[in-house]
Short mmCIF file of C-alpha atoms and ligand atoms in Angstrom, two decimals:
data_model
loop_
_atom_site.label_atom_id
_atom_site.label_comp_id
_atom_site.label_asym_id
_atom_site.label_seq_id
_atom_site.Cartn_x
_atom_site.Cartn_y
_atom_site.Cartn_z
CA UNK A 1 157.01 -53.49 92.48
CA UNK A 2 159.38 -51.02 90.77
CA UNK A 3 159.29 -51.12 86.96
CA UNK A 4 162.19 -49.55 85.08
CA UNK A 5 161.79 -49.37 81.35
CA UNK A 6 164.95 -48.57 79.41
CA UNK A 7 165.71 -48.23 75.74
CA UNK A 8 167.48 -51.49 74.81
CA UNK A 9 169.44 -54.50 75.95
CA UNK A 10 172.63 -52.50 76.71
CA UNK A 11 170.71 -50.08 78.91
CA UNK A 12 168.92 -52.97 80.66
CA UNK A 13 172.26 -54.58 81.36
CA UNK A 14 173.76 -51.40 82.83
CA UNK A 15 170.66 -50.60 84.91
CA UNK A 16 170.51 -54.13 86.34
CA UNK A 17 174.30 -54.10 87.02
CA UNK A 18 173.77 -50.89 88.98
CA UNK A 19 171.23 -52.61 91.23
CA UNK A 20 173.65 -55.48 91.95
CA UNK A 21 176.61 -53.12 92.35
CA UNK A 22 174.66 -51.10 94.85
CA UNK A 23 173.88 -54.22 96.88
CA UNK A 24 177.63 -55.19 96.94
CA UNK A 25 178.70 -51.68 97.90
CA UNK A 26 176.18 -51.46 100.69
CA UNK A 27 177.21 -54.82 102.10
CA UNK A 28 180.50 -56.20 100.71
CA UNK A 29 179.68 -59.58 102.32
CA UNK A 30 176.21 -59.78 100.70
CA UNK A 31 174.69 -62.97 99.40
CA UNK A 32 173.65 -62.74 95.77
CA UNK A 33 171.31 -65.16 94.00
CA UNK A 34 172.41 -65.43 90.36
CA UNK A 35 170.82 -66.57 87.11
CA UNK A 36 172.03 -67.89 83.75
CA UNK A 37 170.62 -67.51 80.23
CA UNK A 38 171.15 -65.06 77.46
CA UNK A 39 169.51 -62.13 79.21
CA UNK A 40 172.01 -61.70 82.12
CA UNK A 41 175.15 -62.04 79.99
CA UNK A 42 175.33 -58.24 79.41
CA UNK A 43 174.87 -57.37 83.05
CA UNK A 44 177.64 -59.79 84.03
CA UNK A 45 179.92 -58.05 81.46
CA UNK A 46 179.04 -54.71 83.09
CA UNK A 47 179.88 -56.07 86.56
CA UNK A 48 183.24 -57.42 85.25
CA UNK A 49 183.88 -53.98 83.80
CA UNK A 50 183.11 -52.34 87.11
CA UNK A 51 185.47 -54.75 88.85
CA UNK A 52 188.28 -54.12 86.33
CA UNK A 53 187.77 -50.35 86.78
CA UNK A 54 188.38 -50.85 90.53
CA UNK A 55 184.82 -49.95 91.42
CA UNK A 56 183.62 -53.33 92.74
CA UNK A 57 185.11 -55.85 95.16
CA UNK A 58 183.72 -59.33 95.14
CA UNK A 59 186.17 -60.85 97.64
CA UNK A 60 183.57 -61.18 100.43
CA UNK A 61 180.51 -61.86 98.27
CA UNK A 62 178.68 -65.20 98.45
CA UNK A 63 176.63 -66.46 95.50
CA UNK A 64 173.97 -69.07 94.96
CA UNK A 65 172.83 -69.87 91.42
CA UNK A 66 169.21 -70.66 90.77
CA UNK A 67 169.65 -73.98 88.97
CA UNK A 68 171.68 -76.46 87.07
CA UNK A 69 170.97 -79.27 84.62
CA UNK A 70 170.93 -82.74 86.21
CA UNK A 71 173.33 -85.07 84.49
CA UNK A 72 175.88 -82.65 83.09
CA UNK A 73 179.46 -82.55 84.46
CA UNK A 74 180.37 -79.24 86.03
CA UNK A 75 182.89 -78.53 83.22
CA UNK A 76 180.42 -79.30 80.40
CA UNK A 77 180.18 -76.21 78.18
CA UNK A 78 176.43 -75.99 78.60
CA UNK A 79 176.50 -76.46 82.37
CA UNK A 80 175.63 -73.45 84.45
CA UNK A 81 178.86 -74.02 86.39
CA UNK A 82 180.68 -73.34 83.18
CA UNK A 83 178.50 -70.37 82.22
CA UNK A 84 179.12 -68.67 85.59
CA UNK A 85 182.85 -69.20 85.46
CA UNK A 86 183.08 -67.85 81.95
CA UNK A 87 180.76 -64.86 82.47
CA UNK A 88 181.65 -63.82 86.02
CA UNK A 89 183.54 -65.97 88.49
CA UNK A 90 186.79 -66.33 86.61
CA UNK A 91 186.80 -62.61 85.64
CA UNK A 92 186.42 -61.08 89.13
CA UNK A 93 188.03 -61.58 92.58
CA UNK A 94 185.28 -63.76 94.02
CA UNK A 95 186.48 -66.61 96.28
CA UNK A 96 185.40 -69.87 94.50
CA UNK A 97 184.57 -71.37 97.91
CA UNK A 98 181.81 -68.74 98.24
CA UNK A 99 180.21 -69.57 94.86
CA UNK A 100 177.46 -72.19 94.83
CA UNK A 101 175.65 -73.86 91.92
CA UNK A 102 173.59 -77.02 92.40
CA UNK A 103 175.71 -80.10 91.77
CA UNK A 104 174.28 -81.36 88.50
CA UNK A 105 176.90 -84.12 88.31
CA UNK A 106 175.52 -85.76 91.44
CA UNK A 107 172.53 -87.95 90.52
CA UNK A 108 171.34 -88.16 94.12
CA UNK A 109 168.61 -85.53 93.91
CA UNK A 110 167.48 -85.72 97.50
CA UNK A 111 171.01 -85.08 98.78
CA UNK A 112 171.84 -82.29 96.29
CA UNK A 113 168.66 -80.44 96.93
CA UNK A 114 168.60 -80.72 100.73
CA UNK A 115 172.26 -79.67 100.89
CA UNK A 116 171.66 -76.68 98.65
CA UNK A 117 168.70 -75.32 100.59
CA UNK A 118 170.63 -75.88 103.85
CA UNK A 119 173.67 -73.98 102.46
CA UNK A 120 171.46 -71.02 101.60
CA UNK A 121 169.96 -70.97 105.07
CA UNK A 122 173.37 -71.43 106.72
CA UNK A 123 174.73 -68.45 104.81
CA UNK A 124 171.91 -66.27 106.16
CA UNK A 125 169.60 -66.30 103.16
CA UNK A 126 169.82 -64.37 99.91
CA UNK A 127 169.93 -60.56 99.95
CA UNK A 128 169.30 -59.98 96.25
CA UNK A 129 168.05 -62.61 93.77
CA UNK A 130 168.49 -62.00 90.07
CA UNK A 131 165.95 -63.67 87.77
CA UNK A 132 165.42 -64.02 84.05
CA UNK A 133 162.02 -65.11 82.88
CA UNK A 134 161.23 -67.93 80.46
CA UNK A 135 158.83 -67.49 77.50
CA UNK A 136 156.47 -69.80 79.45
CA UNK A 137 156.80 -67.75 82.64
CA UNK A 138 159.28 -70.02 84.40
CA UNK A 139 161.71 -68.64 86.99
CA UNK A 140 164.70 -70.88 87.62
CA UNK A 141 163.51 -74.13 86.20
CA UNK A 142 160.09 -73.80 87.95
CA UNK A 143 157.88 -74.68 85.05
CA UNK A 144 154.16 -73.85 84.73
CA UNK A 145 152.09 -75.78 87.29
CA UNK A 146 154.71 -75.78 90.03
CA UNK A 147 153.29 -75.31 93.50
CA UNK A 148 154.41 -71.94 94.92
CA UNK A 149 155.79 -73.16 98.30
CA UNK A 150 158.30 -75.61 96.83
CA UNK A 151 161.98 -75.46 97.89
CA UNK A 152 165.03 -76.63 95.95
CA UNK A 153 164.11 -79.78 94.06
CA UNK A 154 164.70 -81.90 91.04
CA UNK A 155 162.25 -81.10 88.23
CA UNK A 156 161.33 -82.22 84.71
CA UNK A 157 161.90 -79.56 82.06
CA UNK A 158 158.90 -78.45 79.99
CA UNK A 159 159.04 -79.34 76.26
CA UNK A 160 159.06 -75.64 75.49
CA UNK A 161 162.09 -75.12 77.71
CA UNK A 162 163.91 -78.03 76.07
CA UNK A 163 163.13 -76.50 72.69
CA UNK A 164 164.21 -72.96 73.81
CA UNK A 165 167.51 -74.29 75.25
CA UNK A 166 168.24 -76.62 72.36
CA UNK A 167 169.72 -73.60 70.50
CA UNK A 168 172.75 -73.98 72.79
CA UNK A 169 173.16 -77.77 72.26
CA UNK A 170 173.87 -79.57 68.98
CA UNK A 171 170.36 -81.01 69.08
CA UNK A 172 167.25 -81.04 71.29
CA UNK A 173 168.08 -84.70 72.11
CA UNK A 174 171.16 -83.52 73.96
CA UNK A 175 169.32 -81.12 76.29
CA UNK A 176 169.01 -82.77 79.76
CA UNK A 177 165.44 -83.59 80.67
CA UNK A 178 165.82 -82.69 84.34
CA UNK A 179 167.32 -79.99 86.46
CA UNK A 180 167.94 -79.02 90.05
CA UNK A 181 166.38 -75.71 90.82
CA UNK A 182 165.71 -73.39 93.73
CA UNK A 183 161.94 -73.69 94.30
CA UNK A 184 159.59 -70.77 94.17
CA UNK A 185 159.52 -70.91 97.96
CA UNK A 186 163.30 -70.54 97.97
CA UNK A 187 163.15 -67.56 95.59
CA UNK A 188 160.44 -65.84 97.49
CA UNK A 189 162.56 -65.94 100.72
CA UNK A 190 165.11 -63.57 99.11
CA UNK A 191 165.04 -60.07 100.63
CA UNK A 192 165.04 -58.34 97.25
CA UNK A 193 164.37 -59.62 93.72
CA UNK A 194 165.66 -58.15 90.46
CA UNK A 195 164.03 -59.40 87.25
CA UNK A 196 165.49 -58.67 83.79
CA UNK A 197 163.79 -59.16 80.41
CA UNK A 198 164.72 -57.97 76.93
CA UNK A 199 163.22 -58.20 73.47
CA UNK A 200 159.82 -58.45 71.82
CA UNK A 201 159.75 -62.21 72.45
CA UNK A 202 159.35 -61.56 76.18
CA UNK A 203 156.60 -58.91 75.85
CA UNK A 204 153.69 -61.32 76.39
CA UNK A 205 155.17 -63.09 79.34
CA UNK A 206 156.18 -59.81 81.00
CA UNK A 207 152.62 -58.52 80.72
CA UNK A 208 151.07 -61.83 81.90
CA UNK A 209 153.50 -62.33 84.78
CA UNK A 210 153.43 -58.81 86.27
CA UNK A 211 150.03 -57.52 85.22
CA UNK A 212 147.94 -60.68 84.88
CA UNK A 213 146.45 -62.96 87.54
CA UNK A 214 148.82 -64.65 90.09
CA UNK A 215 148.74 -68.30 89.03
CA UNK A 216 151.04 -71.35 89.15
CA UNK A 217 150.51 -71.57 85.42
CA UNK A 218 152.63 -68.45 85.06
CA UNK A 219 155.21 -69.12 87.76
CA UNK A 220 156.76 -65.60 87.61
CA UNK A 221 153.35 -64.12 88.54
CA UNK A 222 154.06 -65.11 92.13
CA UNK A 223 156.54 -62.24 92.25
CA UNK A 224 153.57 -59.87 92.48
CA UNK A 225 153.30 -61.15 96.05
CA UNK A 226 156.90 -60.26 96.99
CA UNK A 227 157.42 -56.97 98.78
CA UNK A 228 160.59 -55.87 97.04
CA UNK A 229 160.81 -56.59 93.31
CA UNK A 230 162.53 -54.48 90.69
CA UNK A 231 161.75 -55.26 87.07
CA UNK A 232 164.16 -53.92 84.49
CA UNK A 233 162.92 -54.25 80.93
CA UNK A 234 163.77 -52.80 77.60
CA UNK A 235 161.20 -51.05 75.42
CA UNK A 236 160.52 -54.14 73.38
CA UNK A 237 159.83 -56.34 76.38
CA UNK A 238 157.69 -53.56 77.82
CA UNK A 239 155.74 -53.01 74.64
CA UNK A 240 152.52 -54.73 75.84
CA UNK A 241 152.39 -52.98 79.20
CA UNK A 242 149.76 -50.31 79.77
CA UNK A 243 150.78 -46.79 78.82
CA UNK A 244 150.73 -45.75 82.45
CA UNK A 245 153.58 -48.16 83.21
CA UNK A 246 155.93 -47.11 80.45
CA UNK A 247 158.90 -45.18 81.83
CA UNK A 248 159.70 -45.89 85.46
CA UNK A 249 156.98 -46.52 87.96
CA UNK A 250 156.51 -47.73 91.53
CA UNK A 251 153.49 -49.98 91.63
P1 PGA B 1 166.97 -66.31 78.50
O1 PGA B 1 166.34 -67.34 79.53
O2 PGA B 1 167.59 -65.23 79.32
O3 PGA B 1 167.97 -67.10 77.75
O4 PGA B 1 165.84 -65.84 77.64
C1 PGA B 1 165.59 -66.89 80.57
C2 PGA B 1 165.01 -68.05 81.34
O5 PGA B 1 164.69 -69.07 80.73
O6 PGA B 1 164.95 -67.94 82.59
#
């Protein structure tokens, strides 16, 4: 695992954008796995800036998002479809046909999940998967206790996730209780993984996930078993890591 500790959120966003930009430049037809949440907003803004400066071309890129709430229309302002259009897809020259987000508007979980997993496989798998990390250690919506081999499935959200995400809805009652998410098995099939975390609120989970025991109770800890993970964290999120890790390190 490569750990890159940078000063703050802005530097984390730029550093992570560099990793994604390098992937697109190396293979203009690459398949990116994308994430939503507050943490990646800045890196998407950096990628949009790179595109507008003529440095990045998304015309051949294919994307697969990690997850989507079940039961929200694709144009709902809190849907991840909407988030991705606003933060990236509508601002760059990506072909909408090549962008994929699980269809939260379709209640037929078996169909949605099987189609999504098949679409990833048919595209040739994911070259680089971007991940945020929840305070409870979730990746995608794989909450603590999820079995590691799982593929794309319909899951119940943890109470702590409903609470964390309620800041974006008018009340916690409005947060959907279920989501479609790539499973940990899906995520682990990606060739490379890029994890971003920022702020003191993530310090405990960053330490537990990357330097604690590998356990389904901290889903992100499974990433210790992946052969190509880059973790980009700011100083606050890295504040509980051992002194030897501060700075940049290959572990
Ligand atoms: P955040 O969410 O970036 O909004 O903190 C991360 C996550 O829950 O995966």
